[in-house]
Amino acid sequence: MLTRCTRIALTALLSLPLLGLAPALAQESPITPGVLDTAKVPGVMAKAVDGFIRPGYHHFTEEADTMEETVAALCASPSSETLLNAQSTFGDLVEAWSRIEIVRVGPVLDDNRFERILFFPDRKGTGLKQVQAALAKPDPSVTSVDTLKDKSVAMQGIGALEFVLFGTDAETLKTSEGIYRCQYGKAIAANLKRLGTELTQAWDAPKGVAAAWKTPGPNNPIYRDEAEAAKELLGVLVHAAETVRDQRIEHFYKGDAVKGLPRQAIYWRSGNTFRSITANIEAIRDLIAQSGMVDLLAEDNRSVVSSVDFVAHSLSRVSSDIEPDVAKALATPKEVAKLDFLLLNSRDLILRLNNDLGGGIGLAAGFSFSDGD
């Protein structure tokens, strides 16, 4: 008898050839438990910082700056064209953040910066109500970054900006009627640029967190040895894959389209749900590649990296091809098959990162990063 999970897998995989796609299911190969090559860890950590983390925050900050400029142009000359330009720029901002948001360690956790940039999930709708209240009654304190930054985290980030640009009554932004709403959006964009600047400065500082990543050792305030540093980097990858499955996909779809909750999906209003998920997955691939994690594996274990990349690339290819409107996707069997594919193979990606890559580089296979150990 087929289990429910197997039925879902078969349904997805049988549907994929019709879509011109191939299932992930990379060839299995035995993993020999590795011993961490401590001499190579500092180099890998340095490449992670200089090749992925620092460029990622710089790119996000640049997109936030562009976002502020386009919203300012919208406020100065409200029209259908300037609104469409701001909405398009918002998609670029989402993608930039989605690539670097997988790094949920370091300065982004200080002063609730992560939540200030992205407050999600908003399980009780508290943040949405706060944004709606701010728009319902003009309040000068939300139109200036100097005062907005001290308000609720839910009112000052990407989620709030999405509602300003795409939520109820967003069409007023095309006319002078929406000037207050537009000024609020401009303050949010300015606040995102402020936060991005703080993060780039923190990671660019010669003696700051970047130095700690690059030089693990007994005098390091963060990583006392190479194993702690390698565990942090691997943990970033595992947590990223878990977030894709648990908070990005299963938050609105758990395998039954009838019970799907499209309005629980991140960025559903702007149609950027799957663009964000794709960027998350591509970021996992990019971090592995840019850091040179393959160097931590013994020669006979190096196929692990290509196996992980194969599964991640398959996920990315499918997620980038799904109908952007989440409600429409859930109502279309062909699109639901793609969602089933994401559910099945995102779990596989987590296991390959946690067990295969972790075990291969010398961290205990099967170690769970979810418990904070």
mmCIF file of C-alpha atoms in Angstrom:
data_model
loop_
_atom_site.group_PDB
_atom_site.id
_atom_site.type_symbol
_atom_site.label_atom_id
_atom_site.label_comp_id
_atom_site.label_asym_id
_atom_site.label_seq_id
_atom_site.Cartn_x
_atom_site.Cartn_y
_atom_site.Cartn_z
ATOM 1 C CA MET A 1 0.000 0.000 0.000
ATOM 2 C CA LEU A 2 1.303 3.431 -0.899
ATOM 3 C CA THR A 3 1.721 5.940 1.881
ATOM 4 C CA ARG A 4 0.206 9.423 1.464
ATOM 5 C CA CYS A 5 3.695 10.902 1.082
ATOM 6 C CA THR A 6 4.527 8.341 -1.641
ATOM 7 C CA ARG A 7 1.283 9.115 -3.470
ATOM 8 C CA ILE A 8 2.126 12.815 -3.386
ATOM 9 C CA ALA A 9 5.619 12.084 -4.698
ATOM 10 C CA LEU A 10 4.351 9.895 -7.506
ATOM 11 C CA THR A 11 1.681 12.396 -8.499
ATOM 12 C CA ALA A 12 4.265 15.168 -8.674
ATOM 13 C CA LEU A 13 6.880 13.129 -10.484
ATOM 14 C CA LEU A 14 4.461 11.657 -13.027
ATOM 15 C CA SER A 15 3.210 15.153 -13.803
ATOM 16 C CA LEU A 16 6.616 16.704 -14.259
ATOM 17 C CA PRO A 17 7.562 15.137 -17.625
ATOM 18 C CA LEU A 18 4.435 16.738 -19.047
ATOM 19 C CA LEU A 19 5.758 20.053 -17.816
ATOM 20 C CA GLY A 20 9.116 19.581 -19.451
ATOM 21 C CA LEU A 21 10.801 19.223 -16.049
ATOM 22 C CA ALA A 22 12.880 16.502 -14.453
ATOM 23 C CA PRO A 23 12.473 15.255 -10.884
ATOM 24 C CA ALA A 24 15.313 15.897 -8.496
ATOM 25 C CA LEU A 25 16.105 12.552 -6.893
ATOM 26 C CA ALA A 26 19.861 12.752 -7.412
ATOM 27 C CA GLN A 27 21.786 9.483 -7.470
ATOM 28 C CA GLU A 28 22.438 8.206 -3.963
ATOM 29 C CA SER A 29 26.008 7.427 -2.905
ATOM 30 C CA PRO A 30 27.341 6.270 0.462
ATOM 31 C CA ILE A 31 28.798 8.993 2.646
ATOM 32 C CA THR A 32 31.948 8.239 4.570
ATOM 33 C CA PRO A 33 31.894 10.105 7.893
ATOM 34 C CA GLY A 34 34.529 12.791 7.581
ATOM 35 C CA VAL A 35 37.000 14.430 9.909
ATOM 36 C CA LEU A 36 36.953 18.211 9.878
ATOM 37 C CA ASP A 37 40.009 19.671 8.147
ATOM 38 C CA THR A 38 40.500 22.539 10.579
ATOM 39 C CA ALA A 39 43.277 24.120 8.510
ATOM 40 C CA LYS A 40 40.846 24.829 5.671
ATOM 41 C CA VAL A 41 38.005 26.250 7.767
ATOM 42 C CA PRO A 42 39.284 29.870 8.018
ATOM 43 C CA GLY A 43 39.623 30.085 4.240
ATOM 44 C CA VAL A 44 36.121 28.758 3.683
ATOM 45 C CA MET A 45 34.678 31.180 6.237
ATOM 46 C CA ALA A 46 36.558 34.080 4.623
ATOM 47 C CA LYS A 47 35.155 33.234 1.214
ATOM 48 C CA ALA A 48 31.651 32.975 2.679
ATOM 49 C CA VAL A 49 32.016 36.489 4.077
ATOM 50 C CA ASP A 50 33.692 38.168 1.108
ATOM 51 C CA GLY A 51 32.022 36.187 -1.659
ATOM 52 C CA PHE A 52 28.465 35.989 -0.368
ATOM 53 C CA ILE A 53 27.552 37.827 2.833
ATOM 54 C CA ARG A 54 29.102 41.238 2.251
ATOM 55 C CA PRO A 55 28.033 41.441 -1.433
ATOM 56 C CA GLY A 56 24.547 40.306 -0.409
ATOM 57 C CA TYR A 57 24.038 43.093 2.093
ATOM 58 C CA HIS A 58 25.526 45.644 -0.287
ATOM 59 C CA HIS A 59 23.101 44.564 -3.018
ATOM 60 C CA PHE A 60 20.134 44.750 -0.662
ATOM 61 C CA THR A 61 21.155 48.242 0.446
ATOM 62 C CA GLU A 62 21.496 49.386 -3.165
ATOM 63 C CA GLU A 63 18.027 48.041 -3.983
ATOM 64 C CA ALA A 64 16.580 49.777 -0.916
ATOM 65 C CA ASP A 65 18.155 53.019 -2.122
ATOM 66 C CA THR A 66 16.586 52.531 -5.550
ATOM 67 C CA MET A 67 13.286 51.738 -3.844
ATOM 68 C CA GLU A 68 13.400 55.023 -1.962
ATOM 69 C CA GLU A 69 14.125 56.899 -5.189
ATOM 70 C CA THR A 70 11.247 55.304 -7.107
ATOM 71 C CA VAL A 71 8.752 55.900 -4.291
ATOM 72 C CA ALA A 72 9.948 59.512 -4.073
ATOM 73 C CA ALA A 73 9.312 59.829 -7.819
ATOM 74 C CA LEU A 74 5.837 58.361 -7.295
ATOM 75 C CA CYS A 75 5.095 60.879 -4.573
ATOM 76 C CA ALA A 76 6.343 63.759 -6.718
ATOM 77 C CA SER A 77 4.435 62.702 -9.837
ATOM 78 C CA PRO A 78 1.660 60.231 -9.003
ATOM 79 C CA SER A 79 0.502 58.270 -12.058
ATOM 80 C CA SER A 80 -0.093 54.739 -13.292
ATOM 81 C CA GLU A 81 3.410 54.725 -14.757
ATOM 82 C CA THR A 82 5.245 55.823 -11.610
ATOM 83 C CA LEU A 83 3.205 53.392 -9.515
ATOM 84 C CA LEU A 84 4.063 50.504 -11.828
ATOM 85 C CA ASN A 85 7.712 51.507 -11.623
ATOM 86 C CA ALA A 86 7.604 51.470 -7.823
ATOM 87 C CA GLN A 87 5.841 48.103 -7.816
ATOM 88 C CA SER A 88 8.420 46.639 -10.187
ATOM 89 C CA THR A 89 11.254 47.959 -8.045
ATOM 90 C CA PHE A 90 9.601 46.336 -5.035
ATOM 91 C CA GLY A 91 10.017 42.943 -6.708
ATOM 92 C CA ASP A 92 13.742 43.604 -7.141
ATOM 93 C CA LEU A 93 13.982 44.590 -3.480
ATOM 94 C CA VAL A 94 12.248 41.373 -2.416
ATOM 95 C CA GLU A 95 14.643 39.302 -4.486
ATOM 96 C CA ALA A 96 17.705 41.085 -3.074
ATOM 97 C CA TRP A 97 16.547 40.557 0.495
ATOM 98 C CA SER A 98 15.500 36.949 -0.159
ATOM 99 C CA ARG A 99 19.040 36.099 -1.207
ATOM 100 C CA ILE A 100 20.718 37.468 1.913
ATOM 101 C CA GLU A 101 17.968 36.734 4.437
ATOM 102 C CA ILE A 102 19.227 33.145 4.714
ATOM 103 C CA VAL A 103 22.044 34.531 6.906
ATOM 104 C CA ARG A 104 20.087 34.650 10.166
ATOM 105 C CA VAL A 105 23.125 35.112 12.364
ATOM 106 C CA GLY A 106 25.303 38.037 13.382
ATOM 107 C CA PRO A 107 24.402 41.741 13.213
ATOM 108 C CA VAL A 108 21.011 41.146 11.582
ATOM 109 C CA LEU A 109 19.817 39.721 14.896
ATOM 110 C CA ASP A 110 20.921 42.771 16.888
ATOM 111 C CA ASP A 111 18.253 45.345 17.715
ATOM 112 C CA ASN A 112 15.657 43.160 15.969
ATOM 113 C CA ARG A 113 17.012 44.190 12.572
ATOM 114 C CA PHE A 114 15.724 41.054 10.886
ATOM 115 C CA GLU A 115 12.150 41.628 12.072
ATOM 116 C CA ARG A 116 12.402 45.321 11.221
ATOM 117 C CA ILE A 117 13.257 44.364 7.643
ATOM 118 C CA LEU A 118 10.834 41.441 7.401
ATOM 119 C CA PHE A 119 8.144 40.715 9.971
ATOM 120 C CA PHE A 120 6.883 37.307 8.866
ATOM 121 C CA PRO A 121 4.913 35.258 9.590
ATOM 122 C CA ASP A 122 2.352 37.616 11.089
ATOM 123 C CA ARG A 123 0.297 34.796 12.588
ATOM 124 C CA LYS A 124 -2.289 36.934 14.374
ATOM 125 C CA GLY A 125 -2.433 39.685 11.775
ATOM 126 C CA THR A 126 -1.182 42.177 14.356
ATOM 127 C CA GLY A 127 1.266 43.828 11.991
ATOM 128 C CA LEU A 128 -1.296 44.128 9.217
ATOM 129 C CA LYS A 129 -3.739 45.850 11.570
ATOM 130 C CA GLN A 130 -1.045 48.316 12.639
ATOM 131 C CA VAL A 131 -0.245 49.207 9.023
ATOM 132 C CA GLN A 132 -3.915 49.558 8.158
ATOM 133 C CA ALA A 133 -4.452 51.798 11.177
ATOM 134 C CA ALA A 134 -1.518 53.983 10.142
ATOM 135 C CA LEU A 135 -3.038 54.402 6.687
ATOM 136 C CA ALA A 136 -6.562 55.025 7.954
ATOM 137 C CA LYS A 137 -5.686 58.161 9.898
ATOM 138 C CA PRO A 138 -2.812 60.469 8.863
ATOM 139 C CA ASP A 139 0.041 60.331 11.332
ATOM 140 C CA PRO A 140 3.132 62.453 10.576
ATOM 141 C CA SER A 141 5.293 60.142 12.683
ATOM 142 C CA VAL A 142 5.115 57.364 10.068
ATOM 143 C CA THR A 143 6.201 59.631 7.202
ATOM 144 C CA SER A 144 9.688 60.251 8.578
ATOM 145 C CA VAL A 145 12.333 57.568 9.012
ATOM 146 C CA ASP A 146 13.531 59.288 12.188
ATOM 147 C CA THR A 147 10.258 58.511 13.959
ATOM 148 C CA LEU A 148 9.141 55.437 12.013
ATOM 149 C CA LYS A 149 12.221 53.482 13.094
ATOM 150 C CA ASP A 150 11.085 53.609 16.723
ATOM 151 C CA LYS A 151 7.642 52.175 16.025
ATOM 152 C CA SER A 152 6.510 48.546 15.876
ATOM 153 C CA VAL A 153 8.803 46.384 13.757
ATOM 154 C CA ALA A 154 5.780 45.314 11.703
ATOM 155 C CA MET A 155 5.192 48.880 10.513
ATOM 156 C CA GLN A 156 8.620 49.638 9.094
ATOM 157 C CA GLY A 157 9.708 46.816 6.804
ATOM 158 C CA ILE A 158 9.124 45.024 3.516
ATOM 159 C CA GLY A 159 5.736 43.619 4.536
ATOM 160 C CA ALA A 160 4.414 47.070 5.375
ATOM 161 C CA LEU A 161 5.767 48.464 2.114
ATOM 162 C CA GLU A 162 4.059 45.685 0.177
ATOM 163 C CA PHE A 163 0.701 46.665 1.655
ATOM 164 C CA VAL A 164 1.320 50.326 0.854
ATOM 165 C CA LEU A 165 2.079 49.512 -2.782
ATOM 166 C CA PHE A 166 -0.296 46.591 -3.387
ATOM 167 C CA GLY A 167 -2.859 46.464 -0.571
ATOM 168 C CA THR A 168 -6.385 47.817 -0.284
ATOM 169 C CA ASP A 169 -6.715 51.302 -1.849
ATOM 170 C CA ALA A 170 -3.202 51.200 -3.324
ATOM 171 C CA GLU A 171 -4.709 52.643 -6.519
ATOM 172 C CA THR A 172 -4.944 56.010 -4.728
ATOM 173 C CA LEU A 173 -1.171 56.245 -5.206
ATOM 174 C CA LYS A 174 -1.848 57.119 -8.839
ATOM 175 C CA THR A 175 -3.300 60.471 -7.776
ATOM 176 C CA SER A 176 -2.667 63.233 -5.260
ATOM 177 C CA GLU A 177 -5.217 61.515 -3.037
ATOM 178 C CA GLY A 178 -2.536 59.002 -2.063
ATOM 179 C CA ILE A 179 0.198 61.464 -1.056
ATOM 180 C CA TYR A 180 0.141 60.526 2.633
ATOM 181 C CA ARG A 181 0.213 56.823 1.803
ATOM 182 C CA CYS A 182 3.100 57.470 -0.552
ATOM 183 C CA GLN A 183 5.063 59.414 2.055
ATOM 184 C CA TYR A 184 4.650 56.499 4.452
ATOM 185 C CA GLY A 185 6.010 54.168 1.773
ATOM 186 C CA LYS A 186 8.966 56.466 1.168
ATOM 187 C CA ALA A 187 9.785 56.458 4.902
ATOM 188 C CA ILE A 188 9.678 52.646 4.932
ATOM 189 C CA ALA A 189 12.065 52.484 1.976
ATOM 190 C CA ALA A 190 14.386 54.963 3.687
ATOM 191 C CA ASN A 191 14.289 52.854 6.827
ATOM 192 C CA LEU A 192 15.202 49.735 4.866
ATOM 193 C CA LYS A 193 18.158 51.596 3.372
ATOM 194 C CA ARG A 194 19.167 52.686 6.883
ATOM 195 C CA LEU A 195 19.071 49.095 8.137
ATOM 196 C CA GLY A 196 20.934 47.835 5.090
ATOM 197 C CA THR A 197 23.617 50.466 5.619
ATOM 198 C CA GLU A 198 24.038 49.410 9.240
ATOM 199 C CA LEU A 199 24.461 45.794 8.162
ATOM 200 C CA THR A 200 26.972 46.582 5.424
ATOM 201 C CA GLN A 201 28.993 48.702 7.834
ATOM 202 C CA ALA A 202 28.959 45.954 10.458
ATOM 203 C CA TRP A 203 30.207 43.319 8.013
ATOM 204 C CA ASP A 204 32.707 45.682 6.326
ATOM 205 C CA ALA A 205 34.375 46.699 9.606
ATOM 206 C CA PRO A 206 37.940 45.263 9.589
ATOM 207 C CA LYS A 207 37.801 44.177 13.228
ATOM 208 C CA GLY A 208 34.106 43.330 13.412
ATOM 209 C CA VAL A 209 32.042 40.228 12.806
ATOM 210 C CA ALA A 210 33.818 39.447 9.528
ATOM 211 C CA ALA A 211 37.115 39.071 11.362
ATOM 212 C CA ALA A 212 35.468 36.745 13.858
ATOM 213 C CA TRP A 213 34.211 34.550 11.021
ATOM 214 C CA LYS A 214 37.617 34.445 9.383
ATOM 215 C CA THR A 215 39.766 33.727 12.457
ATOM 216 C CA PRO A 216 38.179 31.130 14.766
ATOM 217 C CA GLY A 217 40.269 30.380 17.827
ATOM 218 C CA PRO A 218 40.522 30.559 21.620
ATOM 219 C CA ASN A 219 40.677 34.379 21.612
ATOM 220 C CA ASN A 220 37.713 34.749 19.267
ATOM 221 C CA PRO A 221 34.621 36.100 21.054
ATOM 222 C CA ILE A 222 32.261 34.151 18.771
ATOM 223 C CA TYR A 223 33.978 30.971 17.526
ATOM 224 C CA ARG A 224 36.386 29.327 19.951
ATOM 225 C CA ASP A 225 37.581 26.813 17.367
ATOM 226 C CA GLU A 226 37.193 25.804 13.734
ATOM 227 C CA ALA A 227 34.444 23.295 14.480
ATOM 228 C CA GLU A 228 32.208 26.029 15.917
ATOM 229 C CA ALA A 229 32.779 28.164 12.852
ATOM 230 C CA ALA A 230 32.056 25.330 10.418
ATOM 231 C CA LYS A 231 28.942 24.443 12.382
ATOM 232 C CA GLU A 232 27.704 28.036 12.072
ATOM 233 C CA LEU A 233 28.128 28.038 8.305
ATOM 234 C CA LEU A 234 26.433 24.662 7.908
ATOM 235 C CA GLY A 235 23.678 25.805 10.253
ATOM 236 C CA VAL A 236 22.968 28.800 8.013
ATOM 237 C CA LEU A 237 22.385 26.426 5.103
ATOM 238 C CA VAL A 238 20.249 23.927 7.010
ATOM 239 C CA HIS A 239 18.103 26.612 8.611
ATOM 240 C CA ALA A 240 17.635 28.255 5.215
ATOM 241 C CA ALA A 241 16.359 25.012 3.697
ATOM 242 C CA GLU A 242 14.091 24.425 6.698
ATOM 243 C CA THR A 243 12.667 27.926 6.383
ATOM 244 C CA VAL A 244 11.876 27.405 2.702
ATOM 245 C CA ARG A 245 9.869 24.307 3.508
ATOM 246 C CA ASP A 246 8.313 25.237 6.866
ATOM 247 C CA GLN A 247 7.677 28.989 6.590
ATOM 248 C CA ARG A 248 7.555 29.602 2.870
ATOM 249 C CA ILE A 249 5.766 26.539 1.451
ATOM 250 C CA GLU A 250 3.976 24.732 4.272
ATOM 251 C CA HIS A 251 2.758 28.024 5.705
ATOM 252 C CA PHE A 252 0.162 28.093 2.923
ATOM 253 C CA TYR A 253 0.271 24.581 1.412
ATOM 254 C CA LYS A 254 0.706 21.266 3.218
ATOM 255 C CA GLY A 255 -0.186 18.869 0.438
ATOM 256 C CA ASP A 256 -3.938 19.466 0.068
ATOM 257 C CA ALA A 257 -4.818 22.251 -2.352
ATOM 258 C CA VAL A 258 -8.389 22.418 -1.096
ATOM 259 C CA LYS A 259 -7.072 23.327 2.347
ATOM 260 C CA GLY A 260 -4.474 25.725 0.953
ATOM 261 C CA LEU A 261 -4.302 29.224 2.419
ATOM 262 C CA PRO A 262 -3.081 31.520 -0.361
ATOM 263 C CA ARG A 263 -3.282 34.649 1.787
ATOM 264 C CA GLN A 264 -0.880 33.073 4.261
ATOM 265 C CA ALA A 265 1.854 32.975 1.610
ATOM 266 C CA ILE A 266 4.635 35.506 1.874
ATOM 267 C CA TYR A 267 4.343 38.396 -0.625
ATOM 268 C CA TRP A 268 1.035 37.084 -2.024
ATOM 269 C CA ARG A 269 -0.292 40.588 -2.643
ATOM 270 C CA SER A 270 2.555 41.526 -4.968
ATOM 271 C CA GLY A 271 2.881 38.142 -6.662
ATOM 272 C CA ASN A 272 6.429 37.690 -5.393
ATOM 273 C CA THR A 273 5.916 34.489 -3.371
ATOM 274 C CA PHE A 274 7.746 32.163 -5.704
ATOM 275 C CA ARG A 275 10.291 34.759 -6.795
ATOM 276 C CA SER A 276 11.295 35.003 -3.140
ATOM 277 C CA ILE A 277 11.397 31.221 -2.663
ATOM 278 C CA THR A 278 13.521 30.863 -5.781
ATOM 279 C CA ALA A 279 15.936 33.503 -4.482
ATOM 280 C CA ASN A 280 16.153 31.681 -1.131
ATOM 281 C CA ILE A 281 17.084 28.453 -2.880
ATOM 282 C CA GLU A 282 19.529 30.122 -5.229
ATOM 283 C CA ALA A 283 21.152 31.745 -2.206
ATOM 284 C CA ILE A 284 21.765 28.314 -0.683
ATOM 285 C CA ARG A 285 23.450 27.203 -3.898
ATOM 286 C CA ASP A 286 25.463 30.408 -4.105
ATOM 287 C CA LEU A 287 26.691 30.282 -0.507
ATOM 288 C CA ILE A 288 27.908 26.720 -0.929
ATOM 289 C CA ALA A 289 29.692 27.617 -4.148
ATOM 290 C CA GLN A 290 31.156 30.953 -3.070
ATOM 291 C CA SER A 291 32.442 29.622 0.252
ATOM 292 C CA GLY A 292 34.158 26.642 -1.354
ATOM 293 C CA MET A 293 32.660 24.221 1.170
ATOM 294 C CA VAL A 294 33.703 21.399 -1.128
ATOM 295 C CA ASP A 295 37.247 21.996 0.179
ATOM 296 C CA LEU A 296 36.157 20.678 3.588
ATOM 297 C CA LEU A 297 35.237 17.303 2.115
ATOM 298 C CA ALA A 298 37.488 14.352 1.501
ATOM 299 C CA GLU A 299 37.923 13.471 -2.170
ATOM 300 C CA ASP A 300 35.559 10.483 -1.999
ATOM 301 C CA ASN A 301 32.826 12.627 -0.400
ATOM 302 C CA ARG A 302 32.910 15.572 -2.772
ATOM 303 C CA SER A 303 29.982 14.286 -4.809
ATOM 304 C CA VAL A 304 27.857 15.428 -1.864
ATOM 305 C CA VAL A 305 28.124 19.045 -3.028
ATOM 306 C CA SER A 306 27.053 18.256 -6.584
ATOM 307 C CA SER A 307 24.197 16.142 -5.204
ATOM 308 C CA VAL A 308 22.996 19.008 -3.001
ATOM 309 C CA ASP A 309 23.306 21.433 -5.896
ATOM 310 C CA PHE A 310 21.365 19.109 -8.194
ATOM 311 C CA VAL A 311 18.406 18.968 -5.804
ATOM 312 C CA ALA A 312 18.535 22.711 -5.078
ATOM 313 C CA HIS A 313 18.722 23.574 -8.775
ATOM 314 C CA SER A 314 15.725 21.329 -9.485
ATOM 315 C CA LEU A 315 13.764 23.083 -6.741
ATOM 316 C CA SER A 316 14.744 26.502 -8.055
ATOM 317 C CA ARG A 317 13.785 25.628 -11.609
ATOM 318 C CA VAL A 318 10.329 24.476 -10.540
ATOM 319 C CA SER A 319 9.661 27.338 -8.112
ATOM 320 C CA SER A 320 10.569 29.894 -10.764
ATOM 321 C CA ASP A 321 8.004 28.367 -13.127
ATOM 322 C CA ILE A 322 4.933 28.432 -10.846
ATOM 323 C CA GLU A 323 1.970 30.743 -11.461
ATOM 324 C CA PRO A 324 2.757 33.910 -9.433
ATOM 325 C CA ASP A 325 -0.824 34.263 -8.190
ATOM 326 C CA VAL A 326 -0.873 31.797 -5.281
ATOM 327 C CA ALA A 327 -4.668 31.394 -5.322
ATOM 328 C CA LYS A 328 -4.608 30.533 -9.031
ATOM 329 C CA ALA A 329 -1.711 28.125 -8.487
ATOM 330 C CA LEU A 330 -3.670 26.248 -5.812
ATOM 331 C CA ALA A 331 -6.654 25.988 -8.170
ATOM 332 C CA THR A 332 -4.644 24.546 -11.078
ATOM 333 C CA PRO A 333 -3.657 20.828 -10.996
ATOM 334 C CA LYS A 334 -0.509 21.407 -13.050
ATOM 335 C CA GLU A 335 0.669 24.070 -10.609
ATOM 336 C CA VAL A 336 -0.272 21.952 -7.592
ATOM 337 C CA ALA A 337 1.965 19.191 -8.963
ATOM 338 C CA LYS A 338 4.837 21.679 -8.852
ATOM 339 C CA LEU A 339 4.011 22.548 -5.242
ATOM 340 C CA ASP A 340 4.059 18.828 -4.406
ATOM 341 C CA PHE A 341 7.467 18.624 -6.024
ATOM 342 C CA LEU A 342 8.691 21.469 -3.814
ATOM 343 C CA LEU A 343 7.350 19.796 -0.678
ATOM 344 C CA LEU A 344 8.964 16.464 -1.462
ATOM 345 C CA ASN A 345 12.336 17.720 -2.587
ATOM 346 C CA SER A 346 12.724 20.521 -0.050
ATOM 347 C CA ARG A 347 12.722 17.821 2.627
ATOM 348 C CA ASP A 348 15.346 15.950 0.640
ATOM 349 C CA LEU A 349 17.465 19.111 0.477
ATOM 350 C CA ILE A 350 17.334 19.511 4.261
ATOM 351 C CA LEU A 351 18.461 15.924 4.802
ATOM 352 C CA ARG A 352 21.281 16.177 2.286
ATOM 353 C CA LEU A 353 22.596 19.340 3.889
ATOM 354 C CA ASN A 354 22.202 18.157 7.455
ATOM 355 C CA ASN A 355 23.201 14.516 7.167
ATOM 356 C CA ASP A 356 25.334 14.174 4.048
ATOM 357 C CA LEU A 357 27.171 17.492 3.934
ATOM 358 C CA GLY A 358 27.344 17.737 7.721
ATOM 359 C CA GLY A 359 28.587 14.200 8.123
ATOM 360 C CA GLY A 360 30.977 14.535 5.201
ATOM 361 C CA ILE A 361 32.789 17.563 6.622
ATOM 362 C CA GLY A 362 33.119 16.023 10.069
ATOM 363 C CA LEU A 363 30.057 17.224 11.944
ATOM 364 C CA ALA A 364 27.886 14.443 13.315
ATOM 365 C CA ALA A 365 25.564 13.122 10.629
ATOM 366 C CA GLY A 366 21.974 13.509 11.696
ATOM 367 C CA PHE A 367 22.763 16.500 13.879
ATOM 368 C CA SER A 368 19.705 18.720 14.183
ATOM 369 C CA PHE A 369 20.241 22.439 13.870
ATOM 370 C CA SER A 370 16.618 23.097 14.703
ATOM 371 C CA ASP A 371 17.092 22.661 18.436
ATOM 372 C CA GLY A 372 19.718 25.383 18.724
ATOM 373 C CA ASP A 373 22.474 23.032 19.877
#
